[in-house]
Structure formats: C-alpha cells, structure tokens
Short mmCIF file of C-alpha atoms in Angstrom, two decimals:
data_model
loop_
_atom_site.label_atom_id
_atom_site.label_comp_id
_atom_site.label_asym_id
_atom_site.label_seq_id
_atom_site.Cartn_x
_atom_site.Cartn_y
_atom_site.Cartn_z
CA MET Q 720 122.52 164.70 42.82
CA SER Q 721 126.21 165.12 42.80
CA LEU Q 722 128.16 165.86 39.74
CA PHE Q 723 131.50 164.81 41.16
CA LEU Q 724 130.98 161.42 42.73
CA PRO Q 725 131.34 158.44 40.40
CA LYS Q 726 128.30 156.24 39.82
CA LEU Q 727 128.09 152.49 39.49
CA SER Q 728 125.21 151.01 37.55
CA CYS Q 729 125.81 147.28 37.23
CA LYS Q 730 126.95 144.40 39.36
CA LYS Q 731 130.24 144.15 37.51
CA ASP Q 732 131.07 147.78 38.25
CA ILE Q 733 130.40 147.25 41.92
CA ASP Q 734 132.50 144.10 41.91
CA ASP Q 735 135.34 145.96 40.25
CA ALA Q 736 135.11 148.76 42.78
CA ILE Q 737 135.15 146.36 45.71
CA LYS Q 738 138.13 144.48 44.33
CA SER Q 739 140.16 147.39 43.10
CA VAL Q 740 140.02 149.92 45.94
CA ALA Q 741 143.12 149.10 47.96
CA GLU Q 742 144.09 150.28 51.43
CA LYS Q 743 141.23 152.77 51.49
CA VAL Q 744 137.66 152.64 52.81
CA LEU Q 745 135.12 151.99 50.04
CA VAL Q 746 131.86 153.89 50.59
CA LEU Q 747 128.85 152.66 48.58
CA ARG Q 748 125.76 154.80 48.82
CA PHE Q 749 122.65 152.87 47.81
CA GLY Q 750 119.70 155.12 46.97
CA ARG Q 751 118.00 157.14 44.30
CA ASP Q 752 119.32 160.42 42.98
CA GLU Q 753 115.96 162.17 43.16
CA ASP Q 754 115.12 161.33 46.73
CA SER Q 755 115.44 164.25 49.12
CA VAL Q 756 117.30 162.47 51.87
CA CYS Q 757 119.65 161.02 49.29
CA LEU Q 758 120.26 164.51 47.98
CA GLN Q 759 121.20 165.66 51.44
CA LEU Q 760 123.52 162.74 51.94
CA ASP Q 761 125.05 163.11 48.48
CA GLU Q 762 125.87 166.70 49.20
CA ILE Q 763 127.73 165.79 52.36
CA LEU Q 764 129.51 162.99 50.54
CA SER Q 765 130.64 165.14 47.66
CA LYS Q 766 131.79 168.01 49.83
CA THR Q 767 133.94 165.78 52.01
CA ALA Q 768 135.17 163.48 49.26
CA HIS Q 769 138.25 165.57 48.52
CA ASP Q 770 139.36 165.87 52.14
CA LEU Q 771 138.91 162.17 52.69
CA SER Q 772 140.52 161.18 49.41
CA ASN Q 773 143.49 159.54 51.13
CA MET Q 774 141.29 157.42 53.36
CA ALA Q 775 138.17 156.73 51.34
CA SER Q 776 136.72 156.31 47.86
CA ILE Q 777 133.02 157.14 47.51
CA TYR Q 778 130.66 155.70 44.90
CA LEU Q 779 126.92 156.15 44.29
CA VAL Q 780 124.70 153.22 43.35
CA ASP Q 781 121.10 153.35 42.17
CA VAL Q 782 119.19 150.59 43.94
CA ASP Q 783 116.98 149.90 40.96
CA THR Q 784 119.88 148.90 38.77
CA VAL Q 785 121.43 146.20 40.93
CA PRO Q 786 118.71 144.07 42.53
CA VAL Q 787 121.19 141.36 43.42
CA TYR Q 788 123.08 143.57 45.81
CA THR Q 789 119.94 145.23 47.02
CA ARG Q 790 118.83 141.82 48.22
CA TYR Q 791 122.25 140.66 49.36
CA PHE Q 792 122.90 143.71 51.48
CA ASP Q 793 119.34 143.67 52.85
CA ILE Q 794 118.69 147.22 51.77
CA SER Q 795 115.21 148.21 52.93
CA PHE Q 796 115.58 151.92 53.54
CA ILE Q 797 117.28 154.48 51.33
CA PRO Q 798 119.76 155.94 51.46
CA SER Q 799 121.87 153.11 52.87
CA THR Q 800 125.62 153.38 52.99
CA VAL Q 801 127.80 150.29 53.10
CA PHE Q 802 131.52 150.34 53.95
CA PHE Q 803 134.23 148.02 52.67
CA PHE Q 804 137.97 147.81 53.25
CA ASN Q 805 140.19 145.68 51.02
CA GLY Q 806 137.22 143.67 49.90
CA GLN Q 807 136.02 143.02 53.45
CA HIS Q 808 132.74 144.40 54.79
CA MET Q 809 133.18 146.77 57.74
CA LYS Q 810 130.44 146.82 60.40
CA VAL Q 811 129.82 149.84 62.61
CA ASP Q 812 127.81 150.02 65.80
CA TYR Q 813 125.88 153.28 65.60
CA GLY Q 814 123.55 152.47 68.47
CA SER Q 815 120.95 151.42 65.91
CA PRO Q 816 119.60 147.92 65.23
CA ASP Q 817 121.52 147.39 61.98
CA HIS Q 818 125.31 147.35 62.17
CA THR Q 819 125.91 146.36 58.59
CA LYS Q 820 125.06 149.70 56.96
CA PHE Q 821 124.33 153.32 57.78
CA VAL Q 822 120.73 154.27 57.11
CA GLY Q 823 119.78 157.86 56.31
CA SER Q 824 121.87 160.99 56.05
CA PHE Q 825 124.45 162.53 58.37
CA LYS Q 826 123.72 165.65 60.36
CA THR Q 827 127.00 167.34 59.61
CA LYS Q 828 129.98 166.83 57.37
CA GLN Q 829 132.15 166.42 60.46
CA ASP Q 830 130.10 163.41 61.57
CA PHE Q 831 130.76 161.67 58.29
CA MET Q 832 134.48 162.49 58.37
CA ASP Q 833 134.80 161.23 61.93
CA LEU Q 834 133.03 158.03 60.98
CA ILE Q 835 135.33 157.43 58.03
CA GLU Q 836 138.36 158.03 60.18
CA VAL Q 837 137.21 155.59 62.82
CA ILE Q 838 136.51 152.94 60.20
CA TYR Q 839 139.92 153.50 58.63
CA ARG Q 840 141.79 153.24 61.89
CA GLY Q 841 139.87 150.17 62.91
CA ALA Q 842 140.62 148.52 59.59
CA MET Q 843 144.31 149.29 59.89
CA ARG Q 844 144.32 147.59 63.25
CA GLY Q 845 142.53 144.55 61.91
CA LYS Q 846 139.05 145.19 63.33
CA LEU Q 847 136.03 144.21 61.26
CA ILE Q 848 133.57 146.04 63.53
CA VAL Q 849 134.11 149.48 65.07
CA GLN Q 850 132.24 151.81 67.40
CA SER Q 851 130.68 154.86 65.76
CA PRO Q 852 131.91 158.26 66.97
CA ILE Q 853 128.65 159.99 66.03
CA ASP Q 854 126.38 161.14 68.81
CA PRO Q 855 123.43 158.70 68.83
CA ARG Q 856 121.05 161.62 68.84
CA ASN Q 857 122.30 162.56 65.38
CA VAL Q 858 121.86 159.07 63.98
CA PRO Q 859 118.54 158.64 62.10
CA LYS Q 860 116.16 156.28 63.83
CA TYR Q 861 114.28 153.55 62.02
CA ASP Q 862 112.57 150.33 62.81
CA LEU Q 863 114.14 147.29 61.35
CA LEU Q 864 111.80 145.43 59.06
CA TYR Q 865 111.66 141.86 60.10
CA HIS Q 866 112.62 139.28 57.62
CA ASP Q 867 110.11 136.96 56.00
CA ILE Q 868 107.12 138.53 57.66
CA MET C 1125 240.45 182.26 95.27
CA GLY C 1126 236.94 181.36 94.64
CA ALA C 1127 234.76 178.50 93.62
CA PHE C 1128 235.23 176.94 90.25
CA TYR C 1129 233.73 173.81 88.77
CA CYS C 1130 236.23 171.25 87.55
CA SER C 1131 234.62 169.46 84.63
CA ILE C 1132 237.03 166.55 84.83
CA CYS C 1133 236.36 165.68 88.43
CA ARG C 1134 232.82 166.98 88.06
CA LYS C 1135 233.18 168.77 91.36
CA THR C 1136 233.11 172.29 92.63
CA ASP C 1137 236.45 173.16 94.12
CA PHE C 1138 237.50 175.79 96.57
CA SER C 1139 241.18 175.04 96.82
CA GLY C 1140 242.11 177.22 93.88
CA LYS C 1141 244.92 176.51 91.49
CA GLY C 1142 246.31 173.72 93.61
CA HIS C 1143 243.44 171.40 92.67
CA ILE C 1144 244.82 170.42 89.31
CA TYR C 1145 247.98 169.05 90.81
CA GLY C 1146 246.05 166.82 93.16
CA LYS C 1147 246.14 163.05 92.86
CA SER C 1148 242.48 162.46 92.18
CA HIS C 1149 242.31 165.10 89.48
CA GLN C 1150 245.30 163.71 87.66
CA SER C 1151 244.11 160.12 87.82
CA LYS C 1152 240.68 161.10 86.49
CA LEU C 1153 242.36 163.12 83.80
CA LYS C 1154 244.42 160.13 82.72
CA VAL C 1155 241.39 157.91 82.43
CA ILE C 1156 239.59 160.46 80.33
CA LEU C 1157 242.52 160.99 78.05
CA VAL C 1158 242.96 157.27 77.51
CA LYS C 1159 239.38 156.94 76.43
CA PHE C 1160 239.55 159.94 74.18
CA THR C 1161 242.79 158.78 72.61
CA GLU C 1162 241.19 155.54 71.57
CA LYS C 1163 238.55 157.37 69.60
CA VAL C 1164 241.05 159.58 67.90
CA LYS C 1165 243.31 156.65 67.03
CA GLU C 1166 240.44 154.97 65.25
CA ALA C 1167 239.86 158.12 63.28
CA ARG C 1168 243.52 158.52 62.39
CA ARG C 1169 243.60 155.07 60.88
CA THR C 1170 241.07 156.11 58.32
CA ILE C 1171 243.06 159.12 57.16
CA LYS C 1172 245.00 157.01 54.73
CA ASN C 1173 242.17 154.71 53.97
CA PRO C 1174 238.79 156.37 54.32
CA GLN C 1175 235.76 154.14 54.48
CA VAL C 1176 232.67 155.12 52.57
CA GLU C 1177 229.52 153.23 53.47
CA LYS C 1178 225.84 153.27 52.77
CA TYR C 1179 223.87 155.30 55.26
CA SER C 1180 222.77 153.70 58.49
CA PRO C 1181 221.24 155.39 61.56
CA HIS C 1182 224.30 154.70 63.58
CA HIS C 1183 226.10 157.30 61.47
CA GLU C 1184 224.28 160.08 63.32
CA GLU C 1185 226.28 159.46 66.47
CA LYS C 1186 228.03 162.34 68.20
CA PHE C 1187 231.01 162.44 70.51
CA TRP C 1188 232.02 164.78 73.29
CA CYS C 1189 235.14 166.81 72.70
CA TYR C 1190 236.58 167.53 76.16
CA CYS C 1191 238.72 170.35 74.94
CA CYS C 1192 235.95 172.42 73.38
CA ALA C 1193 233.23 171.15 75.71
CA LEU C 1194 231.04 170.46 72.64
CA GLU C 1195 229.17 167.57 71.11
CA VAL C 1196 230.46 166.95 67.61
CA GLN C 1197 229.20 164.59 64.92
CA LYS C 1198 231.50 161.69 64.47
CA HIS C 1199 230.78 160.80 60.87
CA VAL C 1200 229.89 162.85 57.84
CA THR C 1201 226.71 161.81 56.08
CA ASP C 1202 224.20 163.08 53.55
CA SER C 1203 221.52 160.45 54.28
CA ASN C 1204 222.60 158.22 51.38
CA ILE C 1205 226.28 157.54 52.01
CA SER C 1206 228.63 158.34 54.86
CA VAL C 1207 232.29 158.89 55.37
CA LEU C 1208 233.34 157.31 58.64
CA TYR C 1209 235.03 159.59 61.16
CA GLY C 1210 234.76 162.48 58.76
CA GLY C 1211 233.18 164.68 61.38
CA LEU C 1212 235.75 164.01 63.99
CA LEU C 1213 238.67 164.67 61.73
CA GLU C 1214 237.16 167.84 60.43
CA HIS C 1215 236.51 169.15 63.90
CA MET C 1216 239.98 168.40 65.08
CA SER C 1217 241.53 170.27 62.20
CA THR C 1218 239.77 173.51 63.03
CA PRO C 1219 241.87 176.31 64.58
CA GLU C 1220 239.33 176.81 67.38
CA HIS C 1221 239.81 173.27 68.47
CA ARG C 1222 243.57 173.83 68.42
CA THR C 1223 243.31 176.76 70.80
CA ASN C 1224 240.90 174.90 73.00
CA THR C 1225 243.19 171.93 73.21
CA HIS C 1226 246.13 174.09 74.28
CA LYS C 1227 243.95 175.77 76.88
CA PHE C 1228 242.72 172.45 78.15
CA TRP C 1229 246.25 171.14 78.54
CA TRP C 1230 247.39 174.28 80.37
CA ASP C 1231 244.38 174.34 82.74
CA ASN C 1232 244.42 170.74 83.69
CA LYS C 1233 248.16 170.16 83.70
CA ALA C 1234 248.12 167.11 81.45
CA GLU C 1235 251.03 165.50 79.73
CA PRO C 1236 252.12 167.80 76.90
CA LYS C 1237 253.28 164.92 74.72
CA LEU C 1238 249.79 163.63 74.37
CA ARG C 1239 248.47 166.95 73.19
CA ASP C 1240 249.52 166.65 69.60
CA LYS C 1241 247.56 163.53 69.10
CA PHE C 1242 244.37 165.44 69.50
CA ILE C 1243 245.15 167.96 66.84
CA ILE C 1244 245.07 167.15 63.18
CA THR C 1245 247.41 169.09 60.97
CA GLU C 1246 246.62 170.64 57.65
CA GLU C 1247 248.64 168.11 55.67
CA GLU C 1248 246.72 165.30 57.23
CA THR C 1249 243.48 167.01 56.35
CA GLU C 1250 244.49 167.48 52.72
CA ARG C 1251 245.53 163.89 52.45
CA PHE C 1252 242.29 162.75 53.98
CA LYS C 1253 240.22 164.80 51.57
CA SER C 1254 241.90 163.41 48.46
CA GLU C 1255 241.58 159.89 49.73
CA VAL C 1256 237.92 160.49 50.45
CA SER C 1257 237.12 161.62 46.90
CA LYS C 1258 238.80 158.53 45.50
CA ALA C 1259 236.93 156.32 47.88
CA LEU C 1260 233.63 157.93 46.91
CA GLU C 1261 234.20 157.18 43.23
CA GLN C 1262 234.97 153.59 43.95
CA PHE C 1263 231.92 153.26 46.09
CA GLU C 1264 229.65 154.62 43.38
CA GLU C 1265 231.06 152.26 40.80
CA LYS C 1266 230.40 149.34 43.05
CA GLU C 1267 226.85 150.47 43.61
CA ASP C 1268 226.20 150.72 39.87
CA VAL C 1269 227.44 147.24 39.28
CA LEU C 1270 225.19 145.89 42.00
CA ILE C 1271 222.12 147.59 40.58
CA LYS C 1272 222.78 146.26 37.12
CA GLN C 1273 223.09 142.76 38.48
CA GLN C 1274 219.76 143.03 40.25
CA ALA C 1275 218.03 144.33 37.12
CA ALA C 1276 219.41 141.46 35.09
CA ALA C 1277 218.18 138.98 37.67
CA ILE C 1278 214.66 140.43 37.61
CA ARG C 1279 214.54 140.38 33.84
CA SER C 1280 215.58 136.78 33.67
CA GLN C 1281 212.95 135.81 36.23
CA GLU C 1282 210.22 137.54 34.24
CA GLN C 1283 211.32 135.85 31.07
CA HIS C 1284 211.31 132.48 32.73
CA ARG C 1285 207.78 133.04 33.98
CA LEU C 1286 206.54 134.01 30.57
CA GLU C 1287 208.02 130.91 29.04
CA VAL C 1288 206.35 128.72 31.60
CA LEU C 1289 203.00 130.40 30.98
CA GLN C 1290 203.31 130.00 27.24
CA SER C 1291 204.08 126.34 27.48
CA LEU C 1292 201.17 125.79 29.84
CA LEU C 1293 198.74 127.60 27.55
CA GLU C 1294 199.81 125.57 24.60
CA VAL C 1295 198.89 122.49 26.56
CA CYS C 1296 195.67 123.70 28.16
CA PHE C 1297 194.00 125.73 25.44
CA PRO C 1298 194.35 124.01 22.14
CA GLY C 1299 190.89 125.46 21.31
CA MET C 1300 192.39 128.89 20.99
CA LEU C 1301 193.22 128.00 17.43
CA GLN C 1302 189.55 127.87 16.50
CA ALA C 1303 188.55 130.95 18.42
CA TYR C 1304 191.12 133.20 16.86
CA PRO C 1305 192.00 131.60 13.56
CA TYR C 1306 193.34 134.82 12.12
CA LEU C 1307 196.18 134.92 14.61
CA SER C 1308 199.21 132.70 14.69
CA THR C 1309 199.72 130.44 17.67
CA GLN C 1310 202.47 132.59 19.07
CA GLU C 1311 200.41 135.74 18.74
CA GLN C 1312 197.46 134.11 20.46
CA ILE C 1313 199.64 133.12 23.36
CA ASN C 1314 201.10 136.59 23.44
CA ARG C 1315 197.65 138.04 23.53
CA ILE C 1316 196.67 135.97 26.51
CA CYS C 1317 199.97 136.55 28.24
CA TYR C 1318 199.94 140.24 27.79
CA PHE C 1319 196.34 140.45 28.96
CA SER C 1320 197.73 139.43 32.26
CA GLY C 1321 199.75 142.61 32.32
CA ASN C 1322 199.14 144.74 35.32
CA VAL C 1323 198.86 148.31 36.47
CA HIS C 1324 202.62 148.73 36.60
CA THR C 1325 203.17 147.69 33.02
CA GLY C 1326 200.40 150.05 31.98
CA ALA C 1327 198.23 147.35 30.40
CA VAL C 1328 194.69 148.18 29.25
CA PRO C 1329 192.18 147.12 31.92
CA PRO C 1330 190.01 144.19 30.82
CA TRP C 1331 186.75 146.10 31.03
CA LEU C 1332 187.95 148.57 28.45
CA LEU C 1333 189.02 145.94 25.95
CA GLU C 1334 186.87 145.78 22.82
CA GLU C 1335 184.95 142.54 22.34
CA PRO C 1336 184.68 142.28 18.56
CA ASP C 1337 182.24 139.39 18.23
CA GLU C 1338 179.86 139.37 21.23
CA ALA C 1339 177.69 141.92 23.04
CA SER C 1340 177.13 144.83 20.68
CA SER C 1341 175.08 142.68 18.30
CA SER C 1342 172.03 142.77 20.60
CA GLY C 1343 171.90 146.53 20.41
CA GLN C 1344 171.52 149.02 23.22
CA GLN C 1345 170.80 146.92 26.25
CA GLU C 1346 169.66 148.93 29.19
CA MET C 1347 170.91 148.06 32.56
CA GLY C 1348 168.69 147.72 35.59
CA PRO C 1349 164.90 147.59 35.99
CA SER C 1350 162.49 149.27 33.60
CA LEU C 1351 160.27 152.16 34.62
CA GLN C 1352 157.27 149.89 35.23
CA GLU C 1353 159.16 147.61 37.51
CA PHE C 1354 160.54 150.55 39.38
CA LEU C 1355 157.11 152.06 39.97
CA LYS C 1356 155.78 148.70 41.06
CA HIS C 1357 158.65 148.38 43.44
CA LYS C 1358 157.84 151.77 44.92
CA GLU C 1359 154.24 150.71 45.47
CA GLN C 1360 155.34 147.55 47.15
CA GLU C 1361 157.58 149.50 49.46
CA LYS C 1362 154.60 151.62 50.51
CA LEU C 1363 152.54 148.52 51.14
CA LYS C 1364 155.22 147.07 53.32
CA LYS C 1365 154.96 150.06 55.60
CA LEU C 1366 151.27 149.43 56.35
CA PRO C 1367 150.44 147.36 59.41
CA PRO C 1368 150.49 143.69 58.52
CA ASN C 1369 147.40 142.77 60.50
CA ARG C 1370 145.07 145.25 58.81
CA VAL C 1371 141.76 144.12 57.42
CA GLY C 1372 142.10 142.38 54.08
CA ALA C 1373 145.90 142.53 54.03
CA ASN C 1374 146.05 139.37 51.96
CA PHE C 1375 143.17 140.30 49.68
CA ASP C 1376 144.06 139.68 46.08
CA HIS C 1377 143.00 142.85 44.32
CA GLY C 1378 143.64 141.53 40.85
CA SER C 1379 141.83 138.23 40.95
CA HIS C 1380 139.21 137.66 38.26
CA THR C 1381 135.83 136.73 39.62
CA ASP C 1382 132.85 135.49 37.67
CA ALA C 1383 129.42 137.05 37.48
CA ASN C 1384 128.17 135.15 40.49
CA TRP C 1385 130.81 136.42 42.84
CA LEU C 1386 129.57 138.02 46.05
CA PRO C 1387 131.81 139.96 48.42
CA SER C 1388 132.34 138.99 52.02
CA PHE C 1389 129.36 140.56 53.72
CA GLY C 1390 127.80 139.94 57.08
CA ARG C 1391 124.03 140.05 56.56
CA VAL C 1392 121.56 141.51 58.99
CA TRP C 1393 119.65 138.33 59.70
CA ASN C 1394 122.63 136.08 59.84
CA SER C 1395 124.67 135.90 63.00
CA GLY C 1396 127.14 133.28 61.82
CA ARG C 1397 130.40 133.51 59.91
CA ARG C 1398 130.54 135.68 56.82
CA TRP C 1399 130.54 132.83 54.33
CA GLN C 1400 127.29 131.66 55.91
CA SER C 1401 125.71 134.91 54.81
CA ARG C 1402 126.72 134.18 51.27
CA HIS C 1403 125.50 130.63 51.56
CA GLN C 1404 122.16 131.76 52.96
CA PHE C 1405 121.80 134.32 50.18
CA ARG C 1406 122.46 131.75 47.48
CA GLU C 1407 119.86 129.48 48.96
CA GLU C 1408 117.36 132.29 49.08
CA GLU C 1409 118.07 133.13 45.47
CA ALA C 1410 117.59 129.54 44.49
CA LYS C 1411 114.29 129.43 46.32
CA THR C 1412 112.94 132.64 44.85
CA ARG C 1413 114.01 131.53 41.40
CA GLY C 1414 112.20 128.29 41.94
CA LYS C 1415 109.10 130.15 43.11
CA ARG C 1416 109.17 132.50 40.17
CA LYS C 1417 109.28 129.67 37.72
CA ARG C 1418 106.13 128.28 39.22
CA GLU C 1419 104.31 131.64 39.50
CA ASP C 1420 103.94 133.85 36.51
CA VAL C 1421 104.47 137.37 35.26
CA GLY C 1422 102.48 139.29 37.87
CA LYS C 1423 105.11 138.81 40.50
CA ALA C 1424 107.44 141.28 38.93
CA THR C 1425 105.96 144.04 41.08
CA LYS C 1426 106.79 142.23 44.29
CA LYS C 1427 110.24 143.72 44.63
CA GLN C 1428 109.23 147.39 44.51
CA LYS C 1429 107.24 147.10 47.75
CA ASP C 1430 110.35 146.50 49.78
CA LEU C 1431 111.93 149.81 49.17
CA SER C 1432 110.61 152.92 50.85
CA ASN C 1433 112.10 156.16 52.02
CA GLY C 1434 113.81 156.19 55.33
CA GLU C 1435 111.48 157.36 58.04
CA LEU C 1436 112.94 160.52 59.42
#
C-alpha cells in the first residue's frame, strides 16, 4: 500500500480524474491494496511517480468500490493498469492477448518509466495504440478469460 | 644669364634680361593689365559709395594679385553681412603691395602711368572706412524695419485665423452653452481655441488636462487584464506549443457529464469503433439489470467469482 499515491473510490472521482488530467498520461491501477502483486506494483508506481510527474498522473482504484468500471474495462485479473490521455483510452501492445490494459506488476521501475514515455510520445503524435518497449519476457503471462463462457 | 620663369608668359626663358622687351611678353602683359584694371576700377567706384549686402556664398571669392603673386579675398564678410570689394581695397592699401607693385613694374617693363591705379593711397582708405561705417548703420536700420514688418504680418494672420475659428465654433457648437454653463460664450470659445495651442505656444498637452466631471467618479480603474486572465493566457500559450494532432487535443476538460457517462474505451471483446464498446456495455448492463429483476437476492455473489489474482 502506498501512502503517496492518491486513491479514487467512486465512479465520480474516476470520471473527474479522466476529465481533468490534461496533456499528461492518466494511470489507473485497478486492484486491492492488500494483494501481494498489487503491493509490488504500487511500490514501483509510487517510487517513479515523482520522476514521471511531468508526463503522468497515477491513481489507485479499489475494484470492489466501482463495479461499473470493473465491468466496463473488463477487469478480470488484478492488478490491472489502464492508461488514458486527454480522456482517450490508450492501447498498448505488450505481446500479450489484451492490449487494453496492463495485467500484473512490472519487473523493474525502468520498465514502467519506459512504458509511460512511449505512451506519452505516441499520444503527442496522435497514436491511440503504441508498441510496448518492455521485453516480452518481463511481461506477466496470463490466459485471457473468454467472455460469456 | 640663366633660366628664369616668366610668370606673365608662363614660360621658362633663357634669353636673360632681353626677354621683357620682347613683343610677345609686352602684348601678354598688356592683356593682363587690362583685365586687372577692370577689377580695380570696379573696386574704386565703391570707395565713395560702399555697398553693404547680406551674406551670400559668392562673397567668398578670391582674386589673384599679379604683383604680389597671392590670392586675396575680394570682399570682406563676417558670414552675416559683407562689404563689397573690401578685401581688395584693403590689400591694395598695404605697404607690401606697394613695394610689390613697384617691383612688378620694374621687372616687366610695363607702362609706369598705369602703376598708380593699382595702389590705393591712405586718404582713399580713410574715406572708404568712414563711408563703410555709415553704410553699415543704414543697412542695419533697413533690416530692422523689414523684420518688424514681417512680425506684424504674422500677427495679423494669426488674429485672422482665430476670428474665423471663433465664428465657426459659434455656428457649429451651440451646445457648448449647456455643457459649460458657468462660462460665458466668449470664454468657452477661448477655451476651445486655446486648447488647439501647440508645442510652440507652450500649451498644456490634452492628456494632462483635468477632466472635472467624468472618469474619476468610477474610482481606481486598473488598466489591462487581471491576474486570472493573465495566468489563463499563459496556460493557453503553453497549450499552443503542443502538437496539434495529439490524442484528445479537442477534448473538453471542463464539460459536465452525468452519472451515466462512460469514457471512450476500447473493450477487449469488441473490435469495432470505440463508441460501439460503450454501446455494447450499455446493452449488457440493461440485460443484466433485466435478469436481476427476474432472479432474486442470491445472485449478489455472482460478481465476486470473476475477480482472482493474476496468475504469476
């Protein structure tokens, strides 16, 4: 659990965050504070938040508090990290089945910073989907749960 | 004898003293003397009646005195007024010139009778000087009179203009009476007229004139934008520098959305446009809500199954 990253606990807060963050990448971490992988991820997020402050704003969201978005964003694994830029969803191809969010934690802080930078540059050039700079071996593997089965 | 340069013939001569008696030398000499005499005659005429004139560049002219082999100023001037032929007369009255003239006559064997014309005696000089001072006084008087005439002309013109302006104002601005009731008509017109004074008359510039009725009633009005507007402007300047084709450049950050608003999100199981994701989601929500109405309480646990830890 991070003491420094702001938390959002209702749909309205998330809406406000999406609408208000301007010209920076919005990072929404969906998970639970007690979960071990989330703890790992949160640590990386909080340690890099200051260095990335000009490019990104990071928020933590507890999945139990906002079921609407949990369903809307198809969050099946935690932690899941979703990226926005100026109210638009940014997709990233990590080499994994799901491009709409990042599942799991990062191996190093540098991986996360590189990813943020790539998303930022892509957004500035008008791209809604970018290629992840992280080595695919460091990206957590998961099987995508099929819908409606 | 030797070689000597005859300045009259402008030739070097080797024949010695005999040269000056030669025909060509004498004829050239005569021509020169005739020309020179003319100049001196002109100057002599002014001895009794000196002419004083206002300065003109032509008064800087010099003439060549053959006797002294010098260039001498013809007129005397002090850049404002000049005495014509003053220089010439003064030069010719000097003793050096006298000796030079005698020498010249002896060397070149010219007619001795002509010699005296080129020298000006002391009496003539005295006479000339007294006449000159008189002439100067007269000249100055004339100048004064001229200046006074010009000043009078300018004054009358100015007066005429003022009168015309006053009469026009009386016709065009009858409303002045209401605006400034505490002034008489004449004073009002004067006020307007003298506002049109200019830098040269030392009039007060219009922006420094006190406005007694307007302006200061609304208190301290600040000029220019307020702090808020300035900060906003700075932000806008920064935004302008960002690339115009970035994602969400035209996203309205301040728009109010209702509780049902969903952001633009591309869902996992939807490979169409982004709004289709939203559409699909709303349909799903409608369906599940419909289902829940039909089924009862026990279904509340259904959601929790979906979420599990990431398999790592």
